[in-house]
CSV table of C-alpha atoms in Angstrom, one decimal:
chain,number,residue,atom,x,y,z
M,77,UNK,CA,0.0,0.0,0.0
M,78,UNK,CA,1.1,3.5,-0.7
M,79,UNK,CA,1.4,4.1,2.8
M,80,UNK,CA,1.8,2.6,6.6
M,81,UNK,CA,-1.9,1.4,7.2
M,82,UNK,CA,-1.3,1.6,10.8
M,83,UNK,CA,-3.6,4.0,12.6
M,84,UNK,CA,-1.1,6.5,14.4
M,85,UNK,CA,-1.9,8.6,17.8
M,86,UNK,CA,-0.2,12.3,18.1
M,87,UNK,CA,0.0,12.6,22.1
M,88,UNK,CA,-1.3,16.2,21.9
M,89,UNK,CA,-4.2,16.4,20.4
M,90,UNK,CA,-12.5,20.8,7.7
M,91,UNK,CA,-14.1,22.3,5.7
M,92,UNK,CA,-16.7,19.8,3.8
M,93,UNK,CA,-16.3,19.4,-0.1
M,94,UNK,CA,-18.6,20.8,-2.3
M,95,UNK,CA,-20.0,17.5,-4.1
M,96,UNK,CA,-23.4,17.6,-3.0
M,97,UNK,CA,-25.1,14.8,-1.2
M,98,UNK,CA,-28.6,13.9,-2.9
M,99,UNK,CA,-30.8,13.0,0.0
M,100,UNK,CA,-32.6,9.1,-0.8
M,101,UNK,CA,-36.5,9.0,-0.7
M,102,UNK,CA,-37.4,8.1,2.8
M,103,UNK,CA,-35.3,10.4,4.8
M,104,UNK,CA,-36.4,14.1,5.0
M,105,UNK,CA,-33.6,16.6,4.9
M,106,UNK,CA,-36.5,19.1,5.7
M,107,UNK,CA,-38.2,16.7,8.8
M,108,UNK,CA,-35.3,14.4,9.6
M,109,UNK,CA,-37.6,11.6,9.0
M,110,UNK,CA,-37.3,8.2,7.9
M,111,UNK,CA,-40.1,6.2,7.0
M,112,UNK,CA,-39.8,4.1,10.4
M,113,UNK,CA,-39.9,7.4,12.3
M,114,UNK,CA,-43.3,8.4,10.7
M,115,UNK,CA,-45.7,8.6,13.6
M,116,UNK,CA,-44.0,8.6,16.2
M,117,UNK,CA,-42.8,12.0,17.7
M,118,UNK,CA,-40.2,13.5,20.1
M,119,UNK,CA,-36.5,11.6,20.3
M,120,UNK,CA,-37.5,9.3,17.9
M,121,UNK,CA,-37.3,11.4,14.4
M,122,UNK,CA,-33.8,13.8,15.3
M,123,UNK,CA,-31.3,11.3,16.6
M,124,UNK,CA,-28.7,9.2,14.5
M,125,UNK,CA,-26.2,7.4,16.0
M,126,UNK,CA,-22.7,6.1,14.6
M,127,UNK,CA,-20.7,3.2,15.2
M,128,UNK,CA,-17.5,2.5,13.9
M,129,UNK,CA,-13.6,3.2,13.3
M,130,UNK,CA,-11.9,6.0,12.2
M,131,UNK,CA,-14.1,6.4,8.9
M,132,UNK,CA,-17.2,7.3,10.8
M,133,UNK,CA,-14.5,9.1,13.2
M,134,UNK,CA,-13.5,11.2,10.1
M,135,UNK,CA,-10.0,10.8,10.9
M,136,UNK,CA,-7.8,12.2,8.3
M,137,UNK,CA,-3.5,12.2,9.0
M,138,UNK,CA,-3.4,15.7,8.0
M,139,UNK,CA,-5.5,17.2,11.0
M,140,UNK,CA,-3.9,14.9,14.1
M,141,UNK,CA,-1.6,17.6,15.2
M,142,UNK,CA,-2.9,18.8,17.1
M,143,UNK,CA,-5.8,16.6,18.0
M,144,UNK,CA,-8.7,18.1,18.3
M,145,UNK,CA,-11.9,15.8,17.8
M,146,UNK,CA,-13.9,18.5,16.3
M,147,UNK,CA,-11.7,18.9,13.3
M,148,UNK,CA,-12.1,15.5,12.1
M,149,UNK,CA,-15.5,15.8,9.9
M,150,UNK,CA,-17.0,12.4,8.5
M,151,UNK,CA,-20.3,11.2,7.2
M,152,UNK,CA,-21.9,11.0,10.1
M,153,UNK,CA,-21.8,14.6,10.7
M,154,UNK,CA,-22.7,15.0,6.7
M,155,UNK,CA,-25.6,12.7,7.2
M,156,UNK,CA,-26.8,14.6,10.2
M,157,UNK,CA,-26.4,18.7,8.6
M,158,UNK,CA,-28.4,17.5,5.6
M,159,UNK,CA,-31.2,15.7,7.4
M,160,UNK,CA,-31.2,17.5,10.9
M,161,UNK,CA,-30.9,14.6,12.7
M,162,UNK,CA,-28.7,15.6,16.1
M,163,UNK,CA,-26.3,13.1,15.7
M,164,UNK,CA,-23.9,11.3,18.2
M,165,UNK,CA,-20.6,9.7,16.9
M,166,UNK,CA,-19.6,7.2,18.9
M,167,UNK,CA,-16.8,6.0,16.3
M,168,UNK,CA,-13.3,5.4,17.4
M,169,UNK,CA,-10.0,5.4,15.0
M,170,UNK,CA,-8.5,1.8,15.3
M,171,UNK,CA,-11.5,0.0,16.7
M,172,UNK,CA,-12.6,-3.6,15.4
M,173,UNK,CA,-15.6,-4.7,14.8
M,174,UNK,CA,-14.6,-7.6,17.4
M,175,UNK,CA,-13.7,-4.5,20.3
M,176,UNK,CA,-17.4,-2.9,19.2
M,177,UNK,CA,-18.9,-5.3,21.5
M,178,UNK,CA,-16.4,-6.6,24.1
M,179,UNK,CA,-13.2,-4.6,26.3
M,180,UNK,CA,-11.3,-8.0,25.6
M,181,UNK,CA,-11.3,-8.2,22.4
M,182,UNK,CA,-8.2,-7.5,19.4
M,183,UNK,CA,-8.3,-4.1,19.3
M,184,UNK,CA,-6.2,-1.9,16.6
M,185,UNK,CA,-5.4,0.9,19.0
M,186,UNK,CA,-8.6,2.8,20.2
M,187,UNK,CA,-8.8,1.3,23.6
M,188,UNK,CA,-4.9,2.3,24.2
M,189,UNK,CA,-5.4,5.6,23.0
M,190,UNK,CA,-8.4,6.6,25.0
M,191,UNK,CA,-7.3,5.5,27.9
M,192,UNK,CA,-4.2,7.9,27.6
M,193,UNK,CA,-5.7,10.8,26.2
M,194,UNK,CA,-8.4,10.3,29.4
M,195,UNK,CA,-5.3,9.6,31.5
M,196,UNK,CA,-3.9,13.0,30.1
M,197,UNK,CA,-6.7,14.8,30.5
M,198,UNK,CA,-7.1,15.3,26.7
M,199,UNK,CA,-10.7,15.2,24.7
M,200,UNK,CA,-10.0,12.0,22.0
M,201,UNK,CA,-13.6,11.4,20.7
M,202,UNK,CA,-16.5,13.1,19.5
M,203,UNK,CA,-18.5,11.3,22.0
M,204,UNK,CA,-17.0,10.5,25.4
M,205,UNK,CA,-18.0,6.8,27.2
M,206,UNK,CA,-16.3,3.9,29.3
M,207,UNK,CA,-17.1,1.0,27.7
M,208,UNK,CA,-17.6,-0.2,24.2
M,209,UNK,CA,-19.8,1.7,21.6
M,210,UNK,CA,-22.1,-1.2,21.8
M,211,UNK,CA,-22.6,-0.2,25.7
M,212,UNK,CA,-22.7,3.5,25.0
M,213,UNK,CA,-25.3,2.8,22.0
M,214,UNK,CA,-27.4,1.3,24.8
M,215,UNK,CA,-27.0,3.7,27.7
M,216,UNK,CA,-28.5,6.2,25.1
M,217,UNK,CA,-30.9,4.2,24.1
M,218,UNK,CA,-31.9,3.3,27.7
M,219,UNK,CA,-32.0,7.2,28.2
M,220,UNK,CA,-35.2,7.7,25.9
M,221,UNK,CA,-33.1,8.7,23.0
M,222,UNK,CA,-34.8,6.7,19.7
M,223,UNK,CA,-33.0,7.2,16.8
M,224,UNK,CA,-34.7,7.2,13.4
M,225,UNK,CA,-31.0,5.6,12.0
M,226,UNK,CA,-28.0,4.2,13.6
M,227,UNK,CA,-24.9,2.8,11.4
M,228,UNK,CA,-22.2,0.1,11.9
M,229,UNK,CA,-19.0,0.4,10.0
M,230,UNK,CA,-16.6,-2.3,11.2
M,231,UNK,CA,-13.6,-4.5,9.8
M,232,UNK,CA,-11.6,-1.9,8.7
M,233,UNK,CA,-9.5,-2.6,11.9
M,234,UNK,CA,-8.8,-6.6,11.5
M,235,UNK,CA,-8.1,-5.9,7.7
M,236,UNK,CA,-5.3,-3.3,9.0
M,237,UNK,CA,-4.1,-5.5,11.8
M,238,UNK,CA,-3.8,-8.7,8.9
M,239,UNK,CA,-1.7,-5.7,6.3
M,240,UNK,CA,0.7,-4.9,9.6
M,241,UNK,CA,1.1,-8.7,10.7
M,242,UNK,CA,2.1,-10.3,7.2
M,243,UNK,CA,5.8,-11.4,7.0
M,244,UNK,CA,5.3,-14.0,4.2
M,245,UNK,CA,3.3,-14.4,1.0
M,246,UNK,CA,0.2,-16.0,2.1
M,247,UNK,CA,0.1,-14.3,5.6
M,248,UNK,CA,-2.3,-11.1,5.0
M,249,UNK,CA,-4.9,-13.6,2.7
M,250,UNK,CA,-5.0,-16.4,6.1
M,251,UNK,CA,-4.9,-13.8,8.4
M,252,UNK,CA,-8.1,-12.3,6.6
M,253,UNK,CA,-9.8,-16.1,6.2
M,254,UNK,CA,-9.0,-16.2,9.9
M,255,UNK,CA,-11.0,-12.9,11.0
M,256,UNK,CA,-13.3,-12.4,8.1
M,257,UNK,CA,-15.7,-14.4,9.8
M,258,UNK,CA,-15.3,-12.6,13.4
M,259,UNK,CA,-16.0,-9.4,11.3
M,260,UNK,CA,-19.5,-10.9,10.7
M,261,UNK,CA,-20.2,-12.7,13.8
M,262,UNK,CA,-19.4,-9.4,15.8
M,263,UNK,CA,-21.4,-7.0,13.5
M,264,UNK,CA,-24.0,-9.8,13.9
M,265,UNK,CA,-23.9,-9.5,17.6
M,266,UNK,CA,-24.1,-5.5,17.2
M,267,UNK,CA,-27.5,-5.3,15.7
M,268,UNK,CA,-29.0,-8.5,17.9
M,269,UNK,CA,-27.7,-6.2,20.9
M,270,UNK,CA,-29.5,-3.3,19.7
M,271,UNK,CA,-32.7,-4.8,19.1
M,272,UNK,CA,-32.3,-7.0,22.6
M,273,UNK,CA,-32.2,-3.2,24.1
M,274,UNK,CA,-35.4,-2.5,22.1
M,275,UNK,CA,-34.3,-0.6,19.1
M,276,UNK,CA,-36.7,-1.5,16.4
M,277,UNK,CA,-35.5,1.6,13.7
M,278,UNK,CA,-33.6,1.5,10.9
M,279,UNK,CA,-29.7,-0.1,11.1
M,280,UNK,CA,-27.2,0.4,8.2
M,281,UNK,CA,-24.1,-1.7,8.1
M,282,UNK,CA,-21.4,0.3,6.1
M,283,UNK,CA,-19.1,-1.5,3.8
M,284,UNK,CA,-16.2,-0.1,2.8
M,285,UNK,CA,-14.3,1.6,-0.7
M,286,UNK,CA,-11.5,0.5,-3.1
M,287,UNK,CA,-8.2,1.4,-1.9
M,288,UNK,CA,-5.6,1.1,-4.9
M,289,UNK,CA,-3.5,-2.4,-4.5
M,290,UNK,CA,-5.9,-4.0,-2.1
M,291,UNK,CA,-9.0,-4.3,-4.3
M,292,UNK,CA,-10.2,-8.0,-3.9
M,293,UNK,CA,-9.1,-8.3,-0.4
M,294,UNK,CA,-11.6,-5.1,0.7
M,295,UNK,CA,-14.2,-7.1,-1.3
M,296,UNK,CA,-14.2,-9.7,0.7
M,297,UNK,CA,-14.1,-7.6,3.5
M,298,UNK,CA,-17.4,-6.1,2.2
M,299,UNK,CA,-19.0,-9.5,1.6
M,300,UNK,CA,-18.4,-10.8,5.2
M,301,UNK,CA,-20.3,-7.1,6.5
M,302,UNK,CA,-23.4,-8.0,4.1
M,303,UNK,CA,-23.4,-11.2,5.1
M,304,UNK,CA,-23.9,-9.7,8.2
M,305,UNK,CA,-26.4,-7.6,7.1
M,306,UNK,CA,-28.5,-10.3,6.0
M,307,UNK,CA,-28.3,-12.6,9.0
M,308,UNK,CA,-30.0,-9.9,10.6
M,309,UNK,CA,-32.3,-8.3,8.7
M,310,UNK,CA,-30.8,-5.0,8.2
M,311,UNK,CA,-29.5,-2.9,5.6
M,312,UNK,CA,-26.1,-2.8,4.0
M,313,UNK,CA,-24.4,0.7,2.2
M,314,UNK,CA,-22.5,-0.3,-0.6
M,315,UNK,CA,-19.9,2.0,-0.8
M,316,UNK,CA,-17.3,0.5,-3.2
M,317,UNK,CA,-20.1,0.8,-5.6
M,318,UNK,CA,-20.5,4.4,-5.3
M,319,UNK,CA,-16.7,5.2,-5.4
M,320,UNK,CA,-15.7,2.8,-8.4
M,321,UNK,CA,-18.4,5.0,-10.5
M,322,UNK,CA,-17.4,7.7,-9.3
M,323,UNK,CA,-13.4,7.2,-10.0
M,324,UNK,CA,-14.7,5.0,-13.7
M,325,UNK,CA,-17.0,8.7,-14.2
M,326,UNK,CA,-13.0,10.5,-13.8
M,327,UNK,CA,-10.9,8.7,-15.4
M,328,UNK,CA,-9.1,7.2,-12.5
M,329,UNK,CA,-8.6,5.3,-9.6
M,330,UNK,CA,-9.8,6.0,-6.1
M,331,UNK,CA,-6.5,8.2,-4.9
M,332,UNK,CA,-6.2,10.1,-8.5
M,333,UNK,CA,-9.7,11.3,-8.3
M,334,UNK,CA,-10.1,13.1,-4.9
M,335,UNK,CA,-11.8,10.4,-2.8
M,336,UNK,CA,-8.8,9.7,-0.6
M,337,UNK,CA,-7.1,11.9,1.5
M,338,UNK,CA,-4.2,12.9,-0.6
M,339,UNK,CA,-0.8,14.1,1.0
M,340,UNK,CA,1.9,16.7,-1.3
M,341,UNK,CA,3.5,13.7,-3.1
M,342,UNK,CA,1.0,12.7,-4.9
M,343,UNK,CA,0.2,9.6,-3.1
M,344,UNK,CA,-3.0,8.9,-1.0
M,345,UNK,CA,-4.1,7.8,2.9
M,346,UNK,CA,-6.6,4.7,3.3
M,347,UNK,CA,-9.1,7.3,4.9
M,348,UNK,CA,-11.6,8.9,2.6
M,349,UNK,CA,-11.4,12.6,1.7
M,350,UNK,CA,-14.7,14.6,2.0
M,351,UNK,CA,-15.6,14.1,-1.0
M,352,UNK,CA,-15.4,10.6,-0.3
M,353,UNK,CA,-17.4,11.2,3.0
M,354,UNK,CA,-20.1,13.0,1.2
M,355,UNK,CA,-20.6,9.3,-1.2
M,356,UNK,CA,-20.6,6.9,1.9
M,357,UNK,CA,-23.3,9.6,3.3
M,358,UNK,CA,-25.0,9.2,0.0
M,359,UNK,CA,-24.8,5.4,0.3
M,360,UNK,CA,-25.7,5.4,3.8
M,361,UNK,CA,-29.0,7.8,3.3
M,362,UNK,CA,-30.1,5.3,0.2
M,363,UNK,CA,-29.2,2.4,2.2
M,364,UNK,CA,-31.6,3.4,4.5
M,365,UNK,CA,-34.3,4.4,2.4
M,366,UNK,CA,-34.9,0.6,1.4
């Protein structure tokens, strides 16, 4: 990969593209209201909630130093400006989909790096909370807080931790056939968790984007969060979609037209720029409409 796919913490410590995001049929930008949120009132119709890694964080290397949490924009915060839904990110950068419901499991770095920005007495997250998203997604819940939408997005953190640990050929694709199917049987345990707690609105698992070089393994990446998605009943954002017609539509690849963060050499990040945000919001939103 063009560069180190490890997530890295700065010990101390955006302005949004202008490609438009075109709102699906079924959530309001004008009400905030999904078609699962019609008739009911109050909480129910301006909350979202996101779940994730440092995609839904909005983590970009070019705004870590210094860190400060409200510089990183993503598509969560996208998704709630253009349907007025108050939304509460409760994404982490270097979480797995495995550590989105348990303290103990792999982690790629989140845990660590809460715990010394708390420790330091420094703000990390959008959304502050002691134990896993999962838990924090509840406590809201449990609060009276309804939201008409919550996403997943998770994996992103195994497939880094398989690209760091691989010595030999061979080593990233077992790795991957090793945790592929903890991606799904974690995301799996995300939703049944959420309706457990009494959430019966709409749920979007988020797949992720071609990155140049790593095209088939992302894929099956992607395939193990839908199979997710169908296990339990919920919807699935196709977001490799979106971005191969939109890079096919310029001429290029996924770094060469925009939707990556780029850095002065030319080359890109694995993190999506926000013009890439602004399609996962778009296949979030249209997701969620079906």
């Amino acid at each position: 990969m063009r560069r180190s796919i490890r997530f890295r913490v700065i010990a101390v410590a955006a302005c949004l593209a202008s490609a438009a995001v075109f709102l699906a049929p079924g959530v309001s930008g004008a009400s905030g209201r999904t078609d699962e949120s019609r008739g009911h009132r109050g909480h129910h119709q301006r909350a979202y909630f996101s779940l994730g890694d440092s995609v839904p964080f909005g983590y970009s290397p070019l705004l870590e130093d210094p860190w400060i949490p409200e510089r990183f924009v993503g598509y969560p915060e996208i998704i709630g400006k253009h349907t007025r839904l108050k939304t509460t990110n409760f994404a982490c950068p270097g979480q797995t989909a495995q550590a989105l419901v348990s303290l103990d499991a792999l982690d790629n770095g989140c845990f660590d790096a809460r715990d010394f920005f708390r420790g330091e007495g420094l703000p990390f997250l959008h959304t502050d909370y002691d134990a896993t998203q999962v838990d924090a997604a509840i406590d809201a819940l449990h609060s009276g807080v309804r939201p008409a939408l919550i996403s997943v997005q998770g994996g992103g953190g195994e497939f880094v931790l398989c690209g760091d640990a691989a010595e030999e050929p061979g080593d990233f694709e077992a790795c991957l056939a090793d945790q592929l199917p903890k991606v799904t049987d974690s995301l799996v345990q995300v939703v049944r968790s959420l309706r457990a707690a009494g959430y019966h609105g709409r749920v979007v698992l988020v797949g992720y984007y071609p990155v140049p070089g790593l095209p088939d393994a992302l894929a099956d990446l992607d395939v193990a969060i839908e199979r997710a998605a169908r296990r339990t009943h919920v919807a699935f954002a196709d977001v490799a979609a979106l971005f191969t017609r939109y890079a096919d539509r310029h001429h290029g690849d996924t770094c060469t037209t925009g939707l990556l963060v780029a850095f002065d050499d030319g080359e890109c990040d694995i993190h999506p720029s926000q013009i890439g945000h602004r399609l996962i919001a778009r296949a979030v939103l249209e997701a969620a409409a079906h």
